[in-house]
Tab-separated table of N, CA and C in Angstrom:
chain	number	residue	atom	x	y	z
A	1	UNK	N	5.927	8.280	-5.961
A	1	UNK	CA	5.900	6.931	-5.164
A	1	UNK	C	6.671	7.032	-4.026
A	2	UNK	N	7.530	7.915	-3.622
A	2	UNK	CA	8.285	8.048	-2.544
A	2	UNK	C	7.292	8.280	-1.332
A	3	UNK	N	6.348	8.960	-1.392
A	3	UNK	CA	5.359	9.140	-0.351
A	3	UNK	C	4.706	7.898	0.123
A	4	UNK	N	4.328	6.988	-0.965
A	4	UNK	CA	3.893	5.709	-0.537
A	4	UNK	C	4.814	4.799	0.253
A	5	UNK	N	6.108	4.840	-0.136
A	5	UNK	CA	7.175	4.155	0.633
A	5	UNK	C	7.182	4.584	1.987
A	6	UNK	N	7.092	5.916	2.216
A	6	UNK	CA	7.077	6.475	3.685
A	6	UNK	C	5.869	5.861	4.523
A	7	UNK	N	4.578	6.005	3.729
A	7	UNK	CA	3.432	5.631	4.458
A	7	UNK	C	3.501	3.918	4.654
A	8	UNK	N	4.081	3.329	3.763
A	8	UNK	CA	4.055	1.827	3.974
A	8	UNK	C	4.642	1.292	5.433
A	9	UNK	N	5.309	2.076	5.926
A	9	UNK	CA	5.868	1.840	7.361
A	9	UNK	C	4.845	1.893	8.509
A	10	UNK	N	3.834	2.561	8.144
A	10	UNK	CA	2.596	2.680	8.943
A	10	UNK	C	1.556	1.568	8.701
A	11	UNK	N	1.682	0.860	7.820
A	11	UNK	CA	0.700	-0.065	7.381
A	11	UNK	C	0.410	-1.048	8.540
A	12	UNK	N	1.398	-1.427	9.099
A	12	UNK	CA	1.282	-2.538	10.209
A	12	UNK	C	0.536	-1.928	11.343
A	13	UNK	N	0.761	-0.796	11.738
A	13	UNK	CA	0.041	-0.068	12.888
A	13	UNK	C	-1.336	0.239	12.516
A	14	UNK	N	-1.554	0.433	11.246
A	14	UNK	CA	-3.131	0.793	10.714
A	14	UNK	C	-3.801	-0.285	10.597
A	15	UNK	N	-3.274	-1.456	10.024
A	15	UNK	CA	-3.976	-2.741	9.622
A	15	UNK	C	-4.225	-3.630	10.654
A	16	UNK	N	-3.535	-3.699	11.738
A	16	UNK	CA	-3.881	-4.585	12.853
A	16	UNK	C	-5.071	-4.317	13.571
A	17	UNK	N	-5.328	-3.050	14.003
A	17	UNK	CA	-6.539	-2.862	14.763
A	17	UNK	C	-7.766	-3.187	13.851
A	18	UNK	N	-7.757	-2.890	12.490
A	18	UNK	CA	-8.846	-3.120	11.697
A	18	UNK	C	-9.069	-4.658	11.493
A	19	UNK	N	-7.967	-5.363	11.269
A	19	UNK	CA	-8.175	-6.821	11.134
A	19	UNK	C	-8.695	-7.614	12.409
A	20	UNK	N	-8.154	-7.034	13.488
A	20	UNK	CA	-8.766	-7.718	14.785
A	20	UNK	C	-10.061	-7.263	15.013
A	21	UNK	N	-10.643	-6.208	14.576
A	21	UNK	CA	-11.961	-5.767	14.735
A	21	UNK	C	-13.031	-6.493	14.029
A	22	UNK	N	-12.532	-7.226	12.964
A	22	UNK	CA	-13.478	-8.115	12.185
A	22	UNK	C	-13.957	-9.197	13.107
A	23	UNK	N	-13.366	-9.510	14.044
A	23	UNK	CA	-13.872	-10.582	14.960
A	23	UNK	C	-14.752	-10.127	16.107
A	24	UNK	N	-15.049	-8.868	16.173
A	24	UNK	CA	-15.838	-8.323	17.259
A	24	UNK	C	-17.220	-8.790	17.166
A	25	UNK	N	-17.947	-8.751	18.370
A	25	UNK	CA	-19.243	-9.375	18.521
A	25	UNK	C	-20.438	-8.503	17.837
A	26	UNK	N	-20.238	-7.219	17.864
A	26	UNK	CA	-21.317	-6.357	17.302
A	26	UNK	C	-21.311	-6.075	15.815
A	27	UNK	N	-22.498	-6.459	15.178
A	27	UNK	CA	-22.419	-6.693	13.846
A	27	UNK	C	-22.059	-5.273	13.051
A	28	UNK	N	-22.584	-4.193	13.519
A	28	UNK	CA	-22.265	-2.875	12.936
A	28	UNK	C	-20.700	-2.570	12.969
A	29	UNK	N	-20.089	-2.832	14.010
A	29	UNK	CA	-18.663	-2.741	14.135
A	29	UNK	C	-17.981	-3.674	13.199
A	30	UNK	N	-18.358	-4.996	13.156
A	30	UNK	CA	-17.834	-6.010	12.172
A	30	UNK	C	-17.999	-5.536	10.735
A	31	UNK	N	-19.265	-5.088	10.429
A	31	UNK	CA	-19.402	-4.782	9.052
A	31	UNK	C	-18.545	-3.394	8.585
A	32	UNK	N	-18.391	-2.617	9.527
A	32	UNK	CA	-17.477	-1.562	9.228
A	32	UNK	C	-15.954	-1.888	9.073
A	33	UNK	N	-15.550	-2.835	9.946
A	33	UNK	CA	-14.360	-3.419	9.810
A	33	UNK	C	-14.114	-4.213	8.718
A	34	UNK	N	-15.040	-4.875	8.193
A	34	UNK	CA	-14.801	-5.583	6.771
A	34	UNK	C	-14.658	-4.586	5.758
A	35	UNK	N	-15.374	-3.369	5.841
A	35	UNK	CA	-15.265	-2.414	4.778
A	35	UNK	C	-13.763	-1.826	4.879
A	36	UNK	N	-13.241	-1.698	6.022
A	36	UNK	CA	-11.916	-1.182	6.249
A	36	UNK	C	-11.012	-2.205	5.649
A	37	UNK	N	-11.086	-3.518	5.705
A	37	UNK	CA	-10.300	-4.523	5.272
A	37	UNK	C	-10.367	-4.538	3.647
A	38	UNK	N	-11.514	-4.087	3.155
A	38	UNK	CA	-11.605	-3.955	1.584
A	38	UNK	C	-10.733	-2.745	1.106
A	39	UNK	N	-10.713	-1.706	1.887
A	39	UNK	CA	-9.898	-0.547	1.589
A	39	UNK	C	-8.498	-0.866	1.686
A	40	UNK	N	-8.121	-1.639	2.694
A	40	UNK	CA	-6.826	-1.957	2.948
A	40	UNK	C	-6.261	-2.815	1.852
A	41	UNK	N	-7.207	-3.671	1.147
A	41	UNK	CA	-6.684	-4.357	0.003
A	41	UNK	C	-6.186	-3.455	-0.993
A	42	UNK	N	-7.046	-2.402	-1.321
A	42	UNK	CA	-6.666	-1.361	-2.427
A	42	UNK	C	-5.426	-0.632	-2.029
A	43	UNK	N	-5.076	-0.402	-0.756
A	43	UNK	CA	-3.898	0.424	-0.292
A	43	UNK	C	-2.776	-0.606	-0.422
A	44	UNK	N	-2.853	-1.819	-0.034
A	44	UNK	CA	-1.766	-2.666	-0.039
A	44	UNK	C	-1.211	-3.125	-1.534
A	45	UNK	N	-2.265	-3.347	-2.296
A	45	UNK	CA	-1.967	-3.553	-3.615
A	45	UNK	C	-2.695	-2.753	-4.655
A	46	UNK	N	-2.229	-1.613	-4.834
A	46	UNK	CA	-2.885	-0.680	-5.663
A	46	UNK	C	-2.901	-1.242	-7.271
A	47	UNK	N	-3.506	-0.427	-8.109
A	47	UNK	CA	-3.442	-0.829	-9.486
A	47	UNK	C	-2.259	-0.432	-10.082
A	48	UNK	N	-1.460	0.383	-9.535
A	48	UNK	CA	-0.220	0.898	-10.036
A	48	UNK	C	0.906	-0.019	-9.429
A	49	UNK	N	1.922	-0.097	-10.215
A	49	UNK	CA	3.033	-0.844	-9.566
A	49	UNK	C	3.948	0.131	-8.630
A	50	UNK	N	4.068	-0.323	-7.420
A	50	UNK	CA	4.862	0.312	-6.434
A	50	UNK	C	6.154	-0.303	-6.182
A	51	UNK	N	7.352	0.421	-6.584
A	51	UNK	CA	8.545	-0.247	-6.316
A	51	UNK	C	9.088	-0.138	-4.928
A	52	UNK	N	9.541	-1.117	-4.549
A	52	UNK	CA	10.185	-1.051	-3.137
A	52	UNK	C	9.069	-1.550	-2.054
A	53	UNK	N	7.923	-1.755	-2.310
A	53	UNK	CA	6.916	-2.064	-1.392
A	53	UNK	C	6.529	-3.631	-1.506
A	54	UNK	N	6.619	-4.400	-0.437
A	54	UNK	CA	6.209	-5.937	-0.474
A	54	UNK	C	4.838	-5.949	0.142
A	55	UNK	N	3.749	-6.305	-0.610
A	55	UNK	CA	2.516	-6.395	-0.092
A	55	UNK	C	2.174	-7.825	0.478
A	56	UNK	N	2.984	-8.760	0.114
A	56	UNK	CA	2.590	-10.211	0.388
A	56	UNK	C	2.674	-10.448	1.986
A	57	UNK	N	3.300	-9.728	2.915
A	57	UNK	CA	3.103	-10.109	4.303
A	57	UNK	C	1.672	-9.688	4.795
A	58	UNK	N	1.082	-8.814	4.116
A	58	UNK	CA	-0.465	-8.582	4.515
A	58	UNK	C	-1.521	-9.426	3.859
A	59	UNK	N	-1.152	-10.391	2.859
A	59	UNK	CA	-2.157	-11.107	2.190
A	59	UNK	C	-2.772	-12.085	3.059
A	60	UNK	N	-2.016	-12.772	3.794
A	60	UNK	CA	-2.707	-13.878	4.618
A	60	UNK	C	-3.398	-13.247	5.912
A	61	UNK	N	-2.891	-12.254	6.654
A	61	UNK	CA	-3.617	-11.740	7.583
A	61	UNK	C	-5.062	-11.315	7.175
A	62	UNK	N	-5.065	-10.588	6.018
A	62	UNK	CA	-6.214	-10.082	5.540
A	62	UNK	C	-7.246	-11.150	5.151
A	63	UNK	N	-6.692	-12.218	4.510
A	63	UNK	CA	-7.586	-13.359	3.936
A	63	UNK	C	-7.968	-14.038	5.317
A	64	UNK	N	-7.183	-14.313	6.364
A	64	UNK	CA	-7.580	-15.074	7.539
A	64	UNK	C	-8.751	-14.242	8.324
A	65	UNK	N	-8.620	-12.965	8.468
A	65	UNK	CA	-9.719	-12.316	9.177
A	65	UNK	C	-10.887	-12.270	8.430
A	66	UNK	N	-10.961	-12.268	7.101
A	66	UNK	CA	-12.218	-12.245	6.359
A	66	UNK	C	-12.782	-13.608	6.422
A	67	UNK	N	-11.940	-14.522	5.995
A	67	UNK	CA	-12.409	-16.082	6.007
A	67	UNK	C	-12.949	-16.384	7.323
A	68	UNK	N	-12.612	-15.878	8.418
A	68	UNK	CA	-13.164	-16.410	9.686
A	68	UNK	C	-14.573	-15.714	9.870
A	69	UNK	N	-14.886	-14.631	9.207
A	69	UNK	CA	-16.266	-14.218	9.074
A	69	UNK	C	-17.013	-14.989	8.091
A	70	UNK	N	-16.440	-15.093	6.986
A	70	UNK	CA	-17.196	-15.791	5.884
A	70	UNK	C	-17.672	-17.099	6.243
A	71	UNK	N	-16.887	-17.912	7.049
A	71	UNK	CA	-17.187	-19.362	7.453
A	71	UNK	C	-18.295	-19.328	8.747
A	72	UNK	N	-18.333	-18.119	9.332
A	72	UNK	CA	-19.412	-18.114	10.551
A	72	UNK	C	-20.786	-18.250	9.882
A	73	UNK	N	-21.541	-19.241	10.461
A	73	UNK	CA	-22.802	-19.536	9.987
A	73	UNK	C	-23.835	-18.567	10.640
A	74	UNK	N	-23.433	-18.276	11.853
A	74	UNK	CA	-24.543	-17.378	12.641
A	74	UNK	C	-24.064	-16.080	12.796
A	75	UNK	N	-24.555	-15.263	11.762
A	75	UNK	CA	-24.248	-13.904	11.807
A	75	UNK	C	-25.205	-12.955	11.015
A	76	UNK	N	-25.147	-11.796	11.312
A	76	UNK	CA	-26.080	-10.886	10.635
A	76	UNK	C	-26.034	-10.755	9.276
A	77	UNK	N	-27.140	-10.521	8.440
A	77	UNK	CA	-27.080	-10.451	7.052
A	77	UNK	C	-26.066	-9.331	6.442
A	78	UNK	N	-26.100	-8.223	7.255
A	78	UNK	CA	-25.074	-7.192	6.753
A	78	UNK	C	-23.659	-7.650	6.710
A	79	UNK	N	-23.320	-8.248	7.818
A	79	UNK	CA	-21.995	-8.762	8.004
A	79	UNK	C	-21.711	-9.972	7.027
A	80	UNK	N	-22.596	-10.766	6.602
A	80	UNK	CA	-22.412	-11.754	5.748
A	80	UNK	C	-22.245	-11.086	4.297
A	81	UNK	N	-23.018	-10.150	3.930
A	81	UNK	CA	-22.940	-9.424	2.685
A	81	UNK	C	-21.583	-8.719	2.571
A	82	UNK	N	-21.062	-8.105	3.686
A	82	UNK	CA	-19.766	-7.417	3.740
A	82	UNK	C	-18.615	-8.493	3.488
A	83	UNK	N	-18.785	-9.606	4.293
A	83	UNK	CA	-17.744	-10.613	4.229
A	83	UNK	C	-17.616	-11.259	2.760
A	84	UNK	N	-18.884	-11.357	2.044
A	84	UNK	CA	-18.850	-11.954	0.652
A	84	UNK	C	-18.225	-10.865	-0.265
A	85	UNK	N	-18.453	-9.700	-0.092
A	85	UNK	CA	-17.844	-8.618	-0.816
A	85	UNK	C	-16.347	-8.442	-0.808
A	86	UNK	N	-15.978	-8.420	0.441
A	86	UNK	CA	-14.632	-8.396	0.829
A	86	UNK	C	-13.775	-9.525	0.317
A	87	UNK	N	-14.311	-10.637	0.553
A	87	UNK	CA	-13.502	-11.867	0.117
A	87	UNK	C	-13.496	-11.777	-1.505
A	88	UNK	N	-14.395	-11.575	-2.040
A	88	UNK	CA	-14.396	-11.318	-3.678
A	88	UNK	C	-13.261	-10.385	-3.945
A	89	UNK	N	-13.147	-9.340	-3.339
A	89	UNK	CA	-12.020	-8.392	-3.637
A	89	UNK	C	-10.752	-9.075	-3.341
A	90	UNK	N	-10.606	-9.751	-2.212
A	90	UNK	CA	-9.347	-10.371	-1.728
A	90	UNK	C	-8.878	-11.436	-2.792
A	91	UNK	N	-9.949	-12.303	-3.328
A	91	UNK	CA	-9.757	-13.290	-4.173
A	91	UNK	C	-9.206	-12.672	-5.656
A	92	UNK	N	-9.867	-11.726	-5.943
A	92	UNK	CA	-9.713	-11.002	-7.263
A	92	UNK	C	-8.257	-10.267	-7.305
A	93	UNK	N	-7.941	-9.770	-6.052
A	93	UNK	CA	-6.870	-8.899	-5.984
A	93	UNK	C	-5.318	-9.905	-5.618
A	94	UNK	N	-5.737	-10.866	-4.734
A	94	UNK	CA	-4.515	-11.597	-4.217
A	94	UNK	C	-4.482	-12.977	-4.726
A	95	UNK	N	-5.289	-13.500	-5.655
A	95	UNK	CA	-5.356	-14.833	-5.928
A	95	UNK	C	-3.967	-15.501	-6.340
A	96	UNK	N	-3.234	-14.654	-6.839
A	96	UNK	CA	-1.952	-15.108	-7.256
A	96	UNK	C	-0.993	-15.444	-6.135
A	97	UNK	N	-1.390	-15.015	-4.935
A	97	UNK	CA	-0.584	-15.196	-3.793
A	97	UNK	C	-1.325	-16.067	-2.610
A	98	UNK	N	-2.433	-16.512	-2.915
A	98	UNK	CA	-3.298	-17.354	-2.011
A	98	UNK	C	-3.004	-18.834	-2.139
A	99	UNK	N	-2.557	-19.245	-3.275
A	99	UNK	CA	-2.182	-20.654	-3.410
A	99	UNK	C	-3.159	-21.703	-2.731
A	100	UNK	N	-2.782	-22.404	-1.833
A	100	UNK	CA	-3.590	-23.524	-1.242
A	100	UNK	C	-4.856	-23.029	-0.565
A	101	UNK	N	-5.003	-21.868	-0.368
A	101	UNK	CA	-6.229	-21.261	0.411
A	101	UNK	C	-7.368	-21.141	-0.599
A	102	UNK	N	-7.119	-21.117	-1.917
A	102	UNK	CA	-8.226	-20.870	-2.878
A	102	UNK	C	-9.109	-22.066	-2.770
A	103	UNK	N	-8.637	-23.268	-2.886
A	103	UNK	CA	-9.476	-24.460	-2.942
A	103	UNK	C	-10.530	-24.495	-1.660
A	104	UNK	N	-10.037	-23.884	-0.495
A	104	UNK	CA	-10.785	-23.920	0.729
A	104	UNK	C	-11.850	-22.820	0.643
A	105	UNK	N	-11.476	-21.607	0.120
A	105	UNK	CA	-12.160	-20.544	0.136
A	105	UNK	C	-13.313	-20.361	-0.867
A	106	UNK	N	-13.074	-20.792	-2.071
A	106	UNK	CA	-13.999	-20.684	-3.118
A	106	UNK	C	-15.325	-21.373	-3.043
A	107	UNK	N	-15.294	-22.614	-2.567
A	107	UNK	CA	-16.622	-23.396	-2.281
A	107	UNK	C	-17.469	-22.523	-1.139
A	108	UNK	N	-16.799	-22.027	-0.249
A	108	UNK	CA	-17.313	-21.284	0.952
A	108	UNK	C	-17.957	-19.976	0.277
A	109	UNK	N	-17.125	-19.273	-0.501
A	109	UNK	CA	-17.715	-18.136	-1.114
A	109	UNK	C	-18.847	-18.318	-2.098
A	110	UNK	N	-18.857	-19.528	-2.825
A	110	UNK	CA	-20.048	-19.794	-3.675
A	110	UNK	C	-21.252	-20.043	-2.830
A	111	UNK	N	-20.954	-20.824	-1.743
A	111	UNK	CA	-22.067	-21.291	-0.848
A	111	UNK	C	-22.798	-19.995	-0.313
A	112	UNK	N	-21.979	-19.158	0.284
A	112	UNK	CA	-22.568	-17.884	0.736
A	112	UNK	C	-23.232	-17.051	-0.176
A	113	UNK	N	-22.737	-17.044	-1.355
A	113	UNK	CA	-23.287	-16.109	-2.449
A	113	UNK	C	-24.665	-16.721	-2.861
A	114	UNK	N	-24.951	-18.094	-2.822
A	114	UNK	CA	-25.971	-18.627	-3.203
A	114	UNK	C	-27.154	-18.614	-1.996
A	115	UNK	N	-26.919	-18.320	-0.862
A	115	UNK	CA	-27.770	-18.085	0.172
A	115	UNK	C	-28.161	-16.653	0.428
A	116	UNK	N	-27.569	-15.758	-0.430
A	116	UNK	CA	-27.741	-14.296	-0.078
A	116	UNK	C	-29.120	-13.900	-0.632
């Protein structure tokens, strides 16, 4: 676990470009960025307990980036599907830390899933 603690110092530098790329105009770039966000969720909060690493500062930036795409009505089908998948992962992984965002997110997620 010591190696992870050393790596955690680089998470900010690695996550910022990925999160900002979610808002790009080109759908292929956006779809790939959403995939990166999904992988970031696994890195930030793995299935094992990592002592000394606080994942909570990453929850809301990841959520906000994906939610901005999920709520966008005018987007490519691939981006829509990636946003749905990624938000599902975010909700299942971070729901205990999303608090008041869940009542806003879940209806949008259900709506997007029904239109797929």
